[in-house]
mmCIF file with all atom_site columns, C-alpha atoms and ligand atoms in Angstrom:
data_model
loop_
_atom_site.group_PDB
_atom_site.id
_atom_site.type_symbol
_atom_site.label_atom_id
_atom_site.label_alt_id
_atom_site.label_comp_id
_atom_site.label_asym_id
_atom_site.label_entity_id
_atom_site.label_seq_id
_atom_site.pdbx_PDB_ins_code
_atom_site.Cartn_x
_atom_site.Cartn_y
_atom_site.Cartn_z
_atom_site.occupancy
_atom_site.B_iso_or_equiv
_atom_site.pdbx_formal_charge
_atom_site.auth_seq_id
_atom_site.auth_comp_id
_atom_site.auth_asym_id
_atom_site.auth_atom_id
_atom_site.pdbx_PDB_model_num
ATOM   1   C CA . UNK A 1 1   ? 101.686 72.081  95.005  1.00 97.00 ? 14  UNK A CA 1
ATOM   2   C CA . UNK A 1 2   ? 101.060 74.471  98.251  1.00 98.00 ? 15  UNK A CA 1
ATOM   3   C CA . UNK A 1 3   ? 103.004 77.596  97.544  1.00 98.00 ? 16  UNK A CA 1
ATOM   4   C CA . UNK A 1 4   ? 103.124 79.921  100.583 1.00 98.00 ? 17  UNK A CA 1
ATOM   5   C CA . UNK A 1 5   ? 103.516 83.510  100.759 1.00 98.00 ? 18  UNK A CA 1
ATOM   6   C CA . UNK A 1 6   ? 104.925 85.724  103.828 1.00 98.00 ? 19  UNK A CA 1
ATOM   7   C CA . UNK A 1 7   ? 101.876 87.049  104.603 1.00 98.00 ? 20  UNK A CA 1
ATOM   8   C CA . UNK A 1 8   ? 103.252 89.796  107.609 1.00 98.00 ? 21  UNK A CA 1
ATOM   9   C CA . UNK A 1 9   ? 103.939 93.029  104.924 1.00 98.00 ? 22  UNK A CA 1
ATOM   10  C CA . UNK A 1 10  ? 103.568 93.599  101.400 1.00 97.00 ? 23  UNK A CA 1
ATOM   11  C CA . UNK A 1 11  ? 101.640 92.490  98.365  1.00 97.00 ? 24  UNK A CA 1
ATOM   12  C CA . UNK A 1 12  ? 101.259 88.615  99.397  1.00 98.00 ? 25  UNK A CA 1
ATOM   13  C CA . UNK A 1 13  ? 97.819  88.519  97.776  1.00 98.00 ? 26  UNK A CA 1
ATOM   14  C CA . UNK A 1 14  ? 98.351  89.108  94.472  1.00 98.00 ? 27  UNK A CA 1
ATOM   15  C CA . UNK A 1 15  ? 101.490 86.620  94.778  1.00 98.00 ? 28  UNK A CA 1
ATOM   16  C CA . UNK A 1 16  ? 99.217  84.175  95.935  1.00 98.00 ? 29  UNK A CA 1
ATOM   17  C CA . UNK A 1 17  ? 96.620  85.213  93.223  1.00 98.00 ? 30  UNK A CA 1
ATOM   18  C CA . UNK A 1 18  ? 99.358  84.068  90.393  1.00 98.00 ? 31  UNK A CA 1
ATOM   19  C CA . UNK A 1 19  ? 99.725  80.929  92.324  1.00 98.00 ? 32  UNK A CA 1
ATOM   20  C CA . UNK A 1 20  ? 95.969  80.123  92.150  1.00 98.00 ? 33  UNK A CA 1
ATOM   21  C CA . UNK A 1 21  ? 96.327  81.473  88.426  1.00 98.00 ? 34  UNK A CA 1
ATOM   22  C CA . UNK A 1 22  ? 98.660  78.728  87.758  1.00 98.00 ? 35  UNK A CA 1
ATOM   23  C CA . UNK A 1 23  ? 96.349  75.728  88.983  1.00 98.00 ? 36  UNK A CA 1
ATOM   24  C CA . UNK A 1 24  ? 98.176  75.594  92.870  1.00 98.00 ? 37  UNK A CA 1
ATOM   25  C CA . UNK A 1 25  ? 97.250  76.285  95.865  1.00 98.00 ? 38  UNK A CA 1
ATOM   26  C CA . UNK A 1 26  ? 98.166  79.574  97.462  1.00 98.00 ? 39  UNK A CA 1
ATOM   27  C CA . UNK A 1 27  ? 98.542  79.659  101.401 1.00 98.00 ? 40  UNK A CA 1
ATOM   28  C CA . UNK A 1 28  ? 99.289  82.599  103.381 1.00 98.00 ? 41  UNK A CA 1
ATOM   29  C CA . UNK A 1 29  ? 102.400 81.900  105.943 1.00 98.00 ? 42  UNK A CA 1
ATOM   30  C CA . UNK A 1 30  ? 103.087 83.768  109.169 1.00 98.00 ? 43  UNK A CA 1
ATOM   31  C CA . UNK A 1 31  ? 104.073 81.304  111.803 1.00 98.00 ? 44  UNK A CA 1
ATOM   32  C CA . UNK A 1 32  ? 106.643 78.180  111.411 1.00 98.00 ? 45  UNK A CA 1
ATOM   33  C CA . UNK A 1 33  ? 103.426 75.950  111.476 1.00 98.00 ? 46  UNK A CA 1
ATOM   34  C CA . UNK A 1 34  ? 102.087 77.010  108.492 1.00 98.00 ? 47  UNK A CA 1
ATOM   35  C CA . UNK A 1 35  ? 105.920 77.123  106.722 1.00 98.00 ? 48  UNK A CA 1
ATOM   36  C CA . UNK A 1 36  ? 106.418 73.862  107.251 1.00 98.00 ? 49  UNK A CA 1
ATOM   37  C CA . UNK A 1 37  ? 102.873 72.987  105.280 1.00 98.00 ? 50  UNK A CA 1
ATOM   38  C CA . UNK A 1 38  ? 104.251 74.312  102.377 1.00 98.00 ? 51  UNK A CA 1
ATOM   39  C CA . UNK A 1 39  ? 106.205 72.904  98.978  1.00 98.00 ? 52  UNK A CA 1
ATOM   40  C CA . UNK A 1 40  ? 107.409 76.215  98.268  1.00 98.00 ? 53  UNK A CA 1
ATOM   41  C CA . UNK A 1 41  ? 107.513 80.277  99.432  1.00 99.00 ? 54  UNK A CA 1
ATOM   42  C CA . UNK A 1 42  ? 107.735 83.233  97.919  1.00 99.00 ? 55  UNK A CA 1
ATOM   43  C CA . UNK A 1 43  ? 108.501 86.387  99.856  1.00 98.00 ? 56  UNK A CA 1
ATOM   44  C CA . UNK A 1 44  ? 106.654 89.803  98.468  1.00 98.00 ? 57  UNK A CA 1
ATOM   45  C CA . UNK A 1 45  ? 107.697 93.451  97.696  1.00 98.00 ? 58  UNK A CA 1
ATOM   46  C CA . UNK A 1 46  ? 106.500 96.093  100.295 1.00 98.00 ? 59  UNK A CA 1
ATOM   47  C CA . UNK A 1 47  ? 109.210 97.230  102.968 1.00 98.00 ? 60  UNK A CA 1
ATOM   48  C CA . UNK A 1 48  ? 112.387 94.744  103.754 1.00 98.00 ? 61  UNK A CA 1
ATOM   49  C CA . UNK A 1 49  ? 113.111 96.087  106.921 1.00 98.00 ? 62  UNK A CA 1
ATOM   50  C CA . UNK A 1 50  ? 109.370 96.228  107.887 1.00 98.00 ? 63  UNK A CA 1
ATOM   51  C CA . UNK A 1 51  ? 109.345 91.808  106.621 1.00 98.00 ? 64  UNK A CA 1
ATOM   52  C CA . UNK A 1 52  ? 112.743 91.371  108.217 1.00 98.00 ? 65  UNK A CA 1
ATOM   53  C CA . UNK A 1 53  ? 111.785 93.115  111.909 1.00 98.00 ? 66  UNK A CA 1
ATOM   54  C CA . UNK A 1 54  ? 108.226 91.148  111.132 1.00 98.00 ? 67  UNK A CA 1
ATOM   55  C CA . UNK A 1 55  ? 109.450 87.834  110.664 1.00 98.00 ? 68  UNK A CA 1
ATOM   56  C CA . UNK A 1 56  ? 112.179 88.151  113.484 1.00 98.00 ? 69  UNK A CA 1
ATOM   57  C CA . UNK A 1 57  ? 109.327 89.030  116.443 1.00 98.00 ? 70  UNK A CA 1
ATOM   58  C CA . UNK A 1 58  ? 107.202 86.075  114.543 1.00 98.00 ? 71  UNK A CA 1
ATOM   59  C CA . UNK A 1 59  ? 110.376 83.397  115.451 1.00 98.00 ? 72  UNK A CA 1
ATOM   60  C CA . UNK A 1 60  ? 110.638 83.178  111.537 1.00 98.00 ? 73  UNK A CA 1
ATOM   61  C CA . UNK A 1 61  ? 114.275 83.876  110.921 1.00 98.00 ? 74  UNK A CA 1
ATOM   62  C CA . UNK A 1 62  ? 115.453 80.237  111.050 1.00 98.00 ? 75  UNK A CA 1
ATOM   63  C CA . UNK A 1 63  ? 112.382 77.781  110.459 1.00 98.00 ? 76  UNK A CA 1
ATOM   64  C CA . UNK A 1 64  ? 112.789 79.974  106.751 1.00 98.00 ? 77  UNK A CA 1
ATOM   65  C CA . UNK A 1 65  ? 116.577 79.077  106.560 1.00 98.00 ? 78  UNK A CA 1
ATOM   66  C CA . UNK A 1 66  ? 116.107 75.394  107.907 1.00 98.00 ? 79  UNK A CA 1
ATOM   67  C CA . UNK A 1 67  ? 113.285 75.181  105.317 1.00 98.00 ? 80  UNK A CA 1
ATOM   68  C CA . UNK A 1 68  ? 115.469 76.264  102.457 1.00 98.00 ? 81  UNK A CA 1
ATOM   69  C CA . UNK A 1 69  ? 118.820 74.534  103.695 1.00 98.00 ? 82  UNK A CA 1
ATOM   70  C CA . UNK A 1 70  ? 116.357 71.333  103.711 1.00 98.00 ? 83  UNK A CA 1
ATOM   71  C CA . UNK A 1 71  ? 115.956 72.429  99.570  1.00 98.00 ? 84  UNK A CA 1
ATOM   72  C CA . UNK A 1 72  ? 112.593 74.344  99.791  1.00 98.00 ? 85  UNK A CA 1
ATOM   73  C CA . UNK A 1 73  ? 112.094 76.598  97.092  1.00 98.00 ? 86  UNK A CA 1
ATOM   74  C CA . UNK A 1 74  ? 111.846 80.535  97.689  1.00 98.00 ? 87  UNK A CA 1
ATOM   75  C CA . UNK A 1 75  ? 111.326 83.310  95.487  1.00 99.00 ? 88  UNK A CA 1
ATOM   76  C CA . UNK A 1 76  ? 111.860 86.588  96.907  1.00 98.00 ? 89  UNK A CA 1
ATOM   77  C CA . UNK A 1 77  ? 110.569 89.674  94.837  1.00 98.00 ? 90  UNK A CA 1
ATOM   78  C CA . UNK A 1 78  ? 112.033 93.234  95.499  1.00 98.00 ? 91  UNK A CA 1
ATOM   79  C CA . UNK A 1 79  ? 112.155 93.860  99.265  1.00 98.00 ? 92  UNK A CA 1
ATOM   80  C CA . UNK A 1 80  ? 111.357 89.486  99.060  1.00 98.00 ? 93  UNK A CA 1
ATOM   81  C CA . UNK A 1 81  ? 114.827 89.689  97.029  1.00 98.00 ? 94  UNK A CA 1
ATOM   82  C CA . UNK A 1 82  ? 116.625 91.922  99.746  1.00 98.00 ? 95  UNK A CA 1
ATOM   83  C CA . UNK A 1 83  ? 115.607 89.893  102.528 1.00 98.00 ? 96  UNK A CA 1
ATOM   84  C CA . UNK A 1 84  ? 116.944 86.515  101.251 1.00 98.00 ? 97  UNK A CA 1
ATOM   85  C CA . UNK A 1 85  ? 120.213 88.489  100.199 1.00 98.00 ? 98  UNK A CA 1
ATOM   86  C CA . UNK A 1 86  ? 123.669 88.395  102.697 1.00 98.00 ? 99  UNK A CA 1
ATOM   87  C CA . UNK A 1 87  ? 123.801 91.872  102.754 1.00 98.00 ? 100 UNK A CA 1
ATOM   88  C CA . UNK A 1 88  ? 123.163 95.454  101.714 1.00 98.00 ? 101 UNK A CA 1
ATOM   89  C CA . UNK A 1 89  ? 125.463 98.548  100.595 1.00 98.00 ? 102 UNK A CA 1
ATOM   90  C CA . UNK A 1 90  ? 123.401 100.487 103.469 1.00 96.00 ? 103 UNK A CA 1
ATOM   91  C CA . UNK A 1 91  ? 122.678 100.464 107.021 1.00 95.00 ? 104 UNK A CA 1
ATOM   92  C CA . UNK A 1 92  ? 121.996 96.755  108.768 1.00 96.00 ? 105 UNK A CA 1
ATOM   93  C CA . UNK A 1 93  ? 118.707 95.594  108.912 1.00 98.00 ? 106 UNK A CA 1
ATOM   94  C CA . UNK A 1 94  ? 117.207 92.127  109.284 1.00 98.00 ? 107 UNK A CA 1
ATOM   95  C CA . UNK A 1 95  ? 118.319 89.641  106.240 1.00 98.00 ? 108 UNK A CA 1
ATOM   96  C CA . UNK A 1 96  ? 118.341 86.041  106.120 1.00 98.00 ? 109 UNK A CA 1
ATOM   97  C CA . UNK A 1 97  ? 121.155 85.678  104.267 1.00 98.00 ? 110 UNK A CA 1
ATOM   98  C CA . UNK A 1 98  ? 120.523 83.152  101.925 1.00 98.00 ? 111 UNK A CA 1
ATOM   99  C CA . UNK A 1 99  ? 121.294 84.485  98.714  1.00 98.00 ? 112 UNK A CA 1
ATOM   100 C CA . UNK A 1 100 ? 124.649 85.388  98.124  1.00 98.00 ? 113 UNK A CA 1
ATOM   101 C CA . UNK A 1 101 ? 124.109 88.770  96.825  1.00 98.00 ? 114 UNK A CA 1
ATOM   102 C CA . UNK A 1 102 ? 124.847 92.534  97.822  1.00 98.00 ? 115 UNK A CA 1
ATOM   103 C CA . UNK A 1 103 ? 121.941 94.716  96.973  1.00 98.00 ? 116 UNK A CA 1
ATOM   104 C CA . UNK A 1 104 ? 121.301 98.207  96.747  1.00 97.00 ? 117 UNK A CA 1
ATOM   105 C CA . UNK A 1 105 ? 117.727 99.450  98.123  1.00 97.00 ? 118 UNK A CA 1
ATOM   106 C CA . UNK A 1 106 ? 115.770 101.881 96.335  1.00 96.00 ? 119 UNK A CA 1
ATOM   107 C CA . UNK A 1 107 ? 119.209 102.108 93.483  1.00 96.00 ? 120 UNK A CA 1
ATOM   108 C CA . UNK A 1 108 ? 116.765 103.026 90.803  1.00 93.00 ? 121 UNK A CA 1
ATOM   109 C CA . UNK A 1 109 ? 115.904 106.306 92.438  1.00 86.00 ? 122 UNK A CA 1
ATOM   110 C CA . UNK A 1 110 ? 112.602 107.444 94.257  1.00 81.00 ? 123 UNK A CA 1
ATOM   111 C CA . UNK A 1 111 ? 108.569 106.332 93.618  1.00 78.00 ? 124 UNK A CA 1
ATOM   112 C CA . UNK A 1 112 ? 108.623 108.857 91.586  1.00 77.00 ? 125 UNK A CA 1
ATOM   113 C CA . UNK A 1 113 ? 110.986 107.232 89.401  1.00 82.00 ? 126 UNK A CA 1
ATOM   114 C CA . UNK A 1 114 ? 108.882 103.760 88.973  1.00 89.00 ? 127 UNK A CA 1
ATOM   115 C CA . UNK A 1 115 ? 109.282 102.336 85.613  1.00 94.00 ? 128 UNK A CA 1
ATOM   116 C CA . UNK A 1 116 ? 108.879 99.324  83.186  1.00 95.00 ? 129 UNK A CA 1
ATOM   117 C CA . UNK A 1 117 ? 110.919 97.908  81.249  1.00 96.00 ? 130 UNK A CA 1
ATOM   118 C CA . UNK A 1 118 ? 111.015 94.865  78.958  1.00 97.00 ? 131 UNK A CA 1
ATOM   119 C CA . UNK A 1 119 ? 113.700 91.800  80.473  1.00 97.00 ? 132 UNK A CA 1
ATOM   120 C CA . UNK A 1 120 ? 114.836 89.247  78.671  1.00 98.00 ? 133 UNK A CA 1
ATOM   121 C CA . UNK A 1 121 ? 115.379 86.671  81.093  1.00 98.00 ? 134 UNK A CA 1
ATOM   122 C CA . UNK A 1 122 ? 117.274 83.164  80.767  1.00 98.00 ? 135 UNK A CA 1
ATOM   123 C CA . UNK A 1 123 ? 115.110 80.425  80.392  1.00 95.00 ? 136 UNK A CA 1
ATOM   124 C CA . UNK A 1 124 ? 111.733 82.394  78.745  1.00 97.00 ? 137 UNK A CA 1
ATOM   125 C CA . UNK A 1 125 ? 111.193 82.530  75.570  1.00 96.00 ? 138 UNK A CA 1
ATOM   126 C CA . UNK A 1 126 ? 109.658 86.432  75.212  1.00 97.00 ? 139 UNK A CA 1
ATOM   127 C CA . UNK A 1 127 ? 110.682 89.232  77.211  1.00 97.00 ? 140 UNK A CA 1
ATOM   128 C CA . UNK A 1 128 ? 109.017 90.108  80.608  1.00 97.00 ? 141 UNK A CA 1
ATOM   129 C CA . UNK A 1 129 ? 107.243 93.375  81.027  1.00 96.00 ? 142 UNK A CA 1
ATOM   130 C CA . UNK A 1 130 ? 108.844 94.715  84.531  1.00 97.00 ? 143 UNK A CA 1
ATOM   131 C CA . UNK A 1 131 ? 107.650 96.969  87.242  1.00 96.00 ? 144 UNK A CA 1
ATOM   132 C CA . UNK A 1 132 ? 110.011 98.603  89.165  1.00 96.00 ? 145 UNK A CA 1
ATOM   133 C CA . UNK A 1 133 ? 109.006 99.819  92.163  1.00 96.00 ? 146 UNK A CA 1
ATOM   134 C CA . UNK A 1 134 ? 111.467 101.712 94.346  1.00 95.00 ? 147 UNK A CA 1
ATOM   135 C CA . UNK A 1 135 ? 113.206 98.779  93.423  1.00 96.00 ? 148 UNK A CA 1
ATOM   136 C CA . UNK A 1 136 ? 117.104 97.550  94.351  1.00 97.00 ? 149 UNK A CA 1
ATOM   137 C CA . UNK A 1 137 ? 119.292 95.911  92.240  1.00 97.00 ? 150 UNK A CA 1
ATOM   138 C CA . UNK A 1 138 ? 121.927 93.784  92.614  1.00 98.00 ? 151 UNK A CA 1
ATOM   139 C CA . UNK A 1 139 ? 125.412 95.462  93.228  1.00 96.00 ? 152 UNK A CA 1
ATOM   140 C CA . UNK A 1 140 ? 127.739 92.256  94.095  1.00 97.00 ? 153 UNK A CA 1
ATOM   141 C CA . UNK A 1 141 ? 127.243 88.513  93.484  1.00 97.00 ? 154 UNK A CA 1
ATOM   142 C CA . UNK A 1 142 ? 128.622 85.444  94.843  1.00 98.00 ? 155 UNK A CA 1
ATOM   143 C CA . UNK A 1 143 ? 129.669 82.593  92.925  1.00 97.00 ? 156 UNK A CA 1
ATOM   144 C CA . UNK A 1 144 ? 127.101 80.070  93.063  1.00 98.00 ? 157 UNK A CA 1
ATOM   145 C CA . UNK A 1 145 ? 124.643 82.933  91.801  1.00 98.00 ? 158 UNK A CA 1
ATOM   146 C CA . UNK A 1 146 ? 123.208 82.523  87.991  1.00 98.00 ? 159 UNK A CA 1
ATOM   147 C CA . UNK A 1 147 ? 122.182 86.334  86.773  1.00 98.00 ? 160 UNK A CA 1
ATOM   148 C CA . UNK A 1 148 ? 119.606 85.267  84.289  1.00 98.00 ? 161 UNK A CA 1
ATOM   149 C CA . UNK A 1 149 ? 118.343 89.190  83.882  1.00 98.00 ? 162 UNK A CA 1
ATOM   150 C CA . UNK A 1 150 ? 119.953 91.855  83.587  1.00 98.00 ? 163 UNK A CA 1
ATOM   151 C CA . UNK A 1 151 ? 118.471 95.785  83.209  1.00 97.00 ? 164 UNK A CA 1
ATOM   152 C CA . UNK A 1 152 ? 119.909 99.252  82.065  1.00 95.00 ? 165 UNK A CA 1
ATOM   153 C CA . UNK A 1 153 ? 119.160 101.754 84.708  1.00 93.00 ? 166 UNK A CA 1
ATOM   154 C CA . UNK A 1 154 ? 117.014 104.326 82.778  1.00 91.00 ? 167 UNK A CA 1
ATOM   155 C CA . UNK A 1 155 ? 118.415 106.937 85.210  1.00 90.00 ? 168 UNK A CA 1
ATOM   156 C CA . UNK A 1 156 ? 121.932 106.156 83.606  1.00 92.00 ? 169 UNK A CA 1
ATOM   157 C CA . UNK A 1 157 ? 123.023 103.847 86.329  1.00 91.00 ? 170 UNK A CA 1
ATOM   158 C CA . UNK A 1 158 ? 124.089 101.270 83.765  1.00 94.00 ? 171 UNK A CA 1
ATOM   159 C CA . UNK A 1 159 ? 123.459 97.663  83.907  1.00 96.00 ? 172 UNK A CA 1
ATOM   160 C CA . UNK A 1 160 ? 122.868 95.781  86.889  1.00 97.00 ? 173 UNK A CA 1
ATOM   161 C CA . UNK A 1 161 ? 121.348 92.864  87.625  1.00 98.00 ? 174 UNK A CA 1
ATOM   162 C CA . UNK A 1 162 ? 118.077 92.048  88.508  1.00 98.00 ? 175 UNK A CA 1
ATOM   163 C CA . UNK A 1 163 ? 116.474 88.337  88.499  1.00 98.00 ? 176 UNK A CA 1
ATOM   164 C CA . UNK A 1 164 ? 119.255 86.020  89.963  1.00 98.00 ? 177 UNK A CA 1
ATOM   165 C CA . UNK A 1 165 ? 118.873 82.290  90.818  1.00 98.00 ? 178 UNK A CA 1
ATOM   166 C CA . UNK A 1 166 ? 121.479 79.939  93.197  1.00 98.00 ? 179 UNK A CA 1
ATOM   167 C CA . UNK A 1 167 ? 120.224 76.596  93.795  1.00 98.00 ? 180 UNK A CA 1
ATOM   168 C CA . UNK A 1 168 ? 116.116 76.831  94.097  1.00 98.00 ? 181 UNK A CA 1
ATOM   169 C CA . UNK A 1 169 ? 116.643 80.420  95.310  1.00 98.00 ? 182 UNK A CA 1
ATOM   170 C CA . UNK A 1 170 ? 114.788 82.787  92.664  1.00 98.00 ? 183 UNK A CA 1
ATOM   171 C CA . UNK A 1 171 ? 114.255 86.287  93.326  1.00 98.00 ? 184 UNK A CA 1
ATOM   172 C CA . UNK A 1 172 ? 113.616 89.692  91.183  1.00 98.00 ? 185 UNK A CA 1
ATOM   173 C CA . UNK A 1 173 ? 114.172 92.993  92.350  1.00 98.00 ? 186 UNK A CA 1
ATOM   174 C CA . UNK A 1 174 ? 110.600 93.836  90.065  1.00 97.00 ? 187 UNK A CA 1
ATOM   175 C CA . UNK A 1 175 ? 107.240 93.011  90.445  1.00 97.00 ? 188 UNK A CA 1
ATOM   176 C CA . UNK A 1 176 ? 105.781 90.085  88.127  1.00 97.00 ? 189 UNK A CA 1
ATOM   177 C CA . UNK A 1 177 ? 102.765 89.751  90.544  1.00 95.00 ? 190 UNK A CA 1
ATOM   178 C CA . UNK A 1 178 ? 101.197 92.868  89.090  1.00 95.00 ? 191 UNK A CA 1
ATOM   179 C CA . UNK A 1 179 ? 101.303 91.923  85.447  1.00 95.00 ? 192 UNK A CA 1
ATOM   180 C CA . UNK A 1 180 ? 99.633  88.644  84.132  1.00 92.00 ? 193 UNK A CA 1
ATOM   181 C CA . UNK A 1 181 ? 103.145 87.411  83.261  1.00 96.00 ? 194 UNK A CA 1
ATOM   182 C CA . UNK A 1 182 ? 102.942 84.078  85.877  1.00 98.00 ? 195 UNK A CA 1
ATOM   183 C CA . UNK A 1 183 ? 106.245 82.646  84.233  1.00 98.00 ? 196 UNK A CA 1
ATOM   184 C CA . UNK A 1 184 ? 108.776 83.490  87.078  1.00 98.00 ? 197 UNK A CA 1
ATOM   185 C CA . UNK A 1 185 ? 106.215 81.783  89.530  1.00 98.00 ? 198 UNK A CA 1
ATOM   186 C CA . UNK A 1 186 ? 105.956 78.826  86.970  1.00 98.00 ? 199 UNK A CA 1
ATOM   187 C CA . UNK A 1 187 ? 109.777 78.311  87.313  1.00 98.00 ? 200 UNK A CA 1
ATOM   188 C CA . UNK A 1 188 ? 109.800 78.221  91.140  1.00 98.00 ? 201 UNK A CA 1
ATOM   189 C CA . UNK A 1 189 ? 106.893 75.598  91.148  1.00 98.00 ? 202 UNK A CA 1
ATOM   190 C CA . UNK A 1 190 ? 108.575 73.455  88.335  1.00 98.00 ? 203 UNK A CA 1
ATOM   191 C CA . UNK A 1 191 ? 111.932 73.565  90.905  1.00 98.00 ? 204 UNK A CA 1
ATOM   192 C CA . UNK A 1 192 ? 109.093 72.401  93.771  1.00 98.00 ? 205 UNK A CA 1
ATOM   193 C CA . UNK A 1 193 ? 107.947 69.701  91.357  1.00 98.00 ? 206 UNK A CA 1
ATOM   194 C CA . UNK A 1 194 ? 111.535 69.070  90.566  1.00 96.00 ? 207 UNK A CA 1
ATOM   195 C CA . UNK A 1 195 ? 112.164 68.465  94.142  1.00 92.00 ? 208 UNK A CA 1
HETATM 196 N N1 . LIG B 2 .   ? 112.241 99.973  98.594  1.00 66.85 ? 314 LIG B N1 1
HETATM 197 C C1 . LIG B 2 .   ? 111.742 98.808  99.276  1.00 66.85 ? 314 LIG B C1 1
HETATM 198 C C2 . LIG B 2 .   ? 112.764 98.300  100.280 1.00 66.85 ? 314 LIG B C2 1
HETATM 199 O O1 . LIG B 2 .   ? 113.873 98.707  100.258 1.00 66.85 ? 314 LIG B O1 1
HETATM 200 C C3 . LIG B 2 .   ? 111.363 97.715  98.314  1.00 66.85 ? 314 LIG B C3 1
HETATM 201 C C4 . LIG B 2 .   ? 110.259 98.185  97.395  1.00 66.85 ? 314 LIG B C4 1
HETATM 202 C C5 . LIG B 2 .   ? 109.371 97.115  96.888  1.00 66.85 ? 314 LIG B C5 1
HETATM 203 O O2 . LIG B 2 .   ? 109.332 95.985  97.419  1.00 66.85 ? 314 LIG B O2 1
HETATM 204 N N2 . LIG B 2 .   ? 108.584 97.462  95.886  1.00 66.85 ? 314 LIG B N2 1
HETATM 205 O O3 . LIG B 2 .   ? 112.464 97.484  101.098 1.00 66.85 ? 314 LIG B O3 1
#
């Protein structure tokens, strides 16, 4: 498989390093060119209104929603998972809106409050070691949405959501490109292979 990563912001590398981890091929997407070369895509953490301004000046916006209304894959990953998601509890900023959730940005508090966490997630065997980086979770979802992890705020939030699937949409509000835990990226190539 050719798995893509939005290369314009963010930690696309080490996505693309799990991908190559995994026995694929990991290509680095920023025009519609090399999208449509591409089996599957997964969108990195870093800053979602940063990727969302990004992709709109790059004529991104819909070759991304064609692709995935056409049944591509995409797994979006923190501000990856806010930018696929219809909306946010804040200000506007650029979404695609392909994920029918409502998140909240930065809900788990500051940097300074970056933690990990062990998720069970539906469909692996063995928890997931998480990092949460300034991370969102999810604060509404739509019917069609699975939540196959969920996550107790350690700030005493309570539970919320955090890996979600509808369809071959993935996405995690952590970061499983900075552990050697490649099974999140195994599940969206299996749905490519699927396909
Ligand atoms: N806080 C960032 C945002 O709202 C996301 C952080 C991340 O991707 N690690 O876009």
């Amino acid at each position: 498989m050719r798995v893509g990563a939005l290369a314009l912001q963010g930690d696309f590398r080490e996505h693309l390093a799990a991908v190559e981890r995994l026995g694929h091929d990991g290509v680095e997407v920023r025009t519609p060119d090399e999208l449509a070369g591409v089996d599957a895509l997964i969108i990195p953490g870093g800053e979602s209104t940063t990727i969302g301004r990004l992709a709109t000046i790059y004529g991104l916006m819909d070759p991304i929603r064609d692709s995935v209304a056409d049944g591509m894959p995409v797994f979006g990953t923190c501000a990856g998972m806010i930018f696929l998601a219809s909306g946010t509890t804040g200000v506007d900023q650029p979404q695609l809106g392909l994920l029918d959730v409502i998140v909240e940005r930065n809900a788990f508090g500051r940097q300074v409050e970056s933690f990990e966490a062990d998720v069970r997630v539906t469909g692996l065997a063995d928890p997931m070691k998480a990092v949460f980086i300034r991370a969102p979770w999810i604060d509404k979802v739509g019917a069609d949405v699975e939540v196959l992890a969920t996550v107790d705020d350690p700030g005493g939030g309570g539970e919320h959501a955090v890996v979600v699937r509808q369809d071959r949409i993935l996405a995690a509000s952590f970061h499983p490109e900075l552990t050697a835990d490649d099974r999140l990226h195994a599940m969206l190539i299996d749905l490519a292979e699927e396909r």
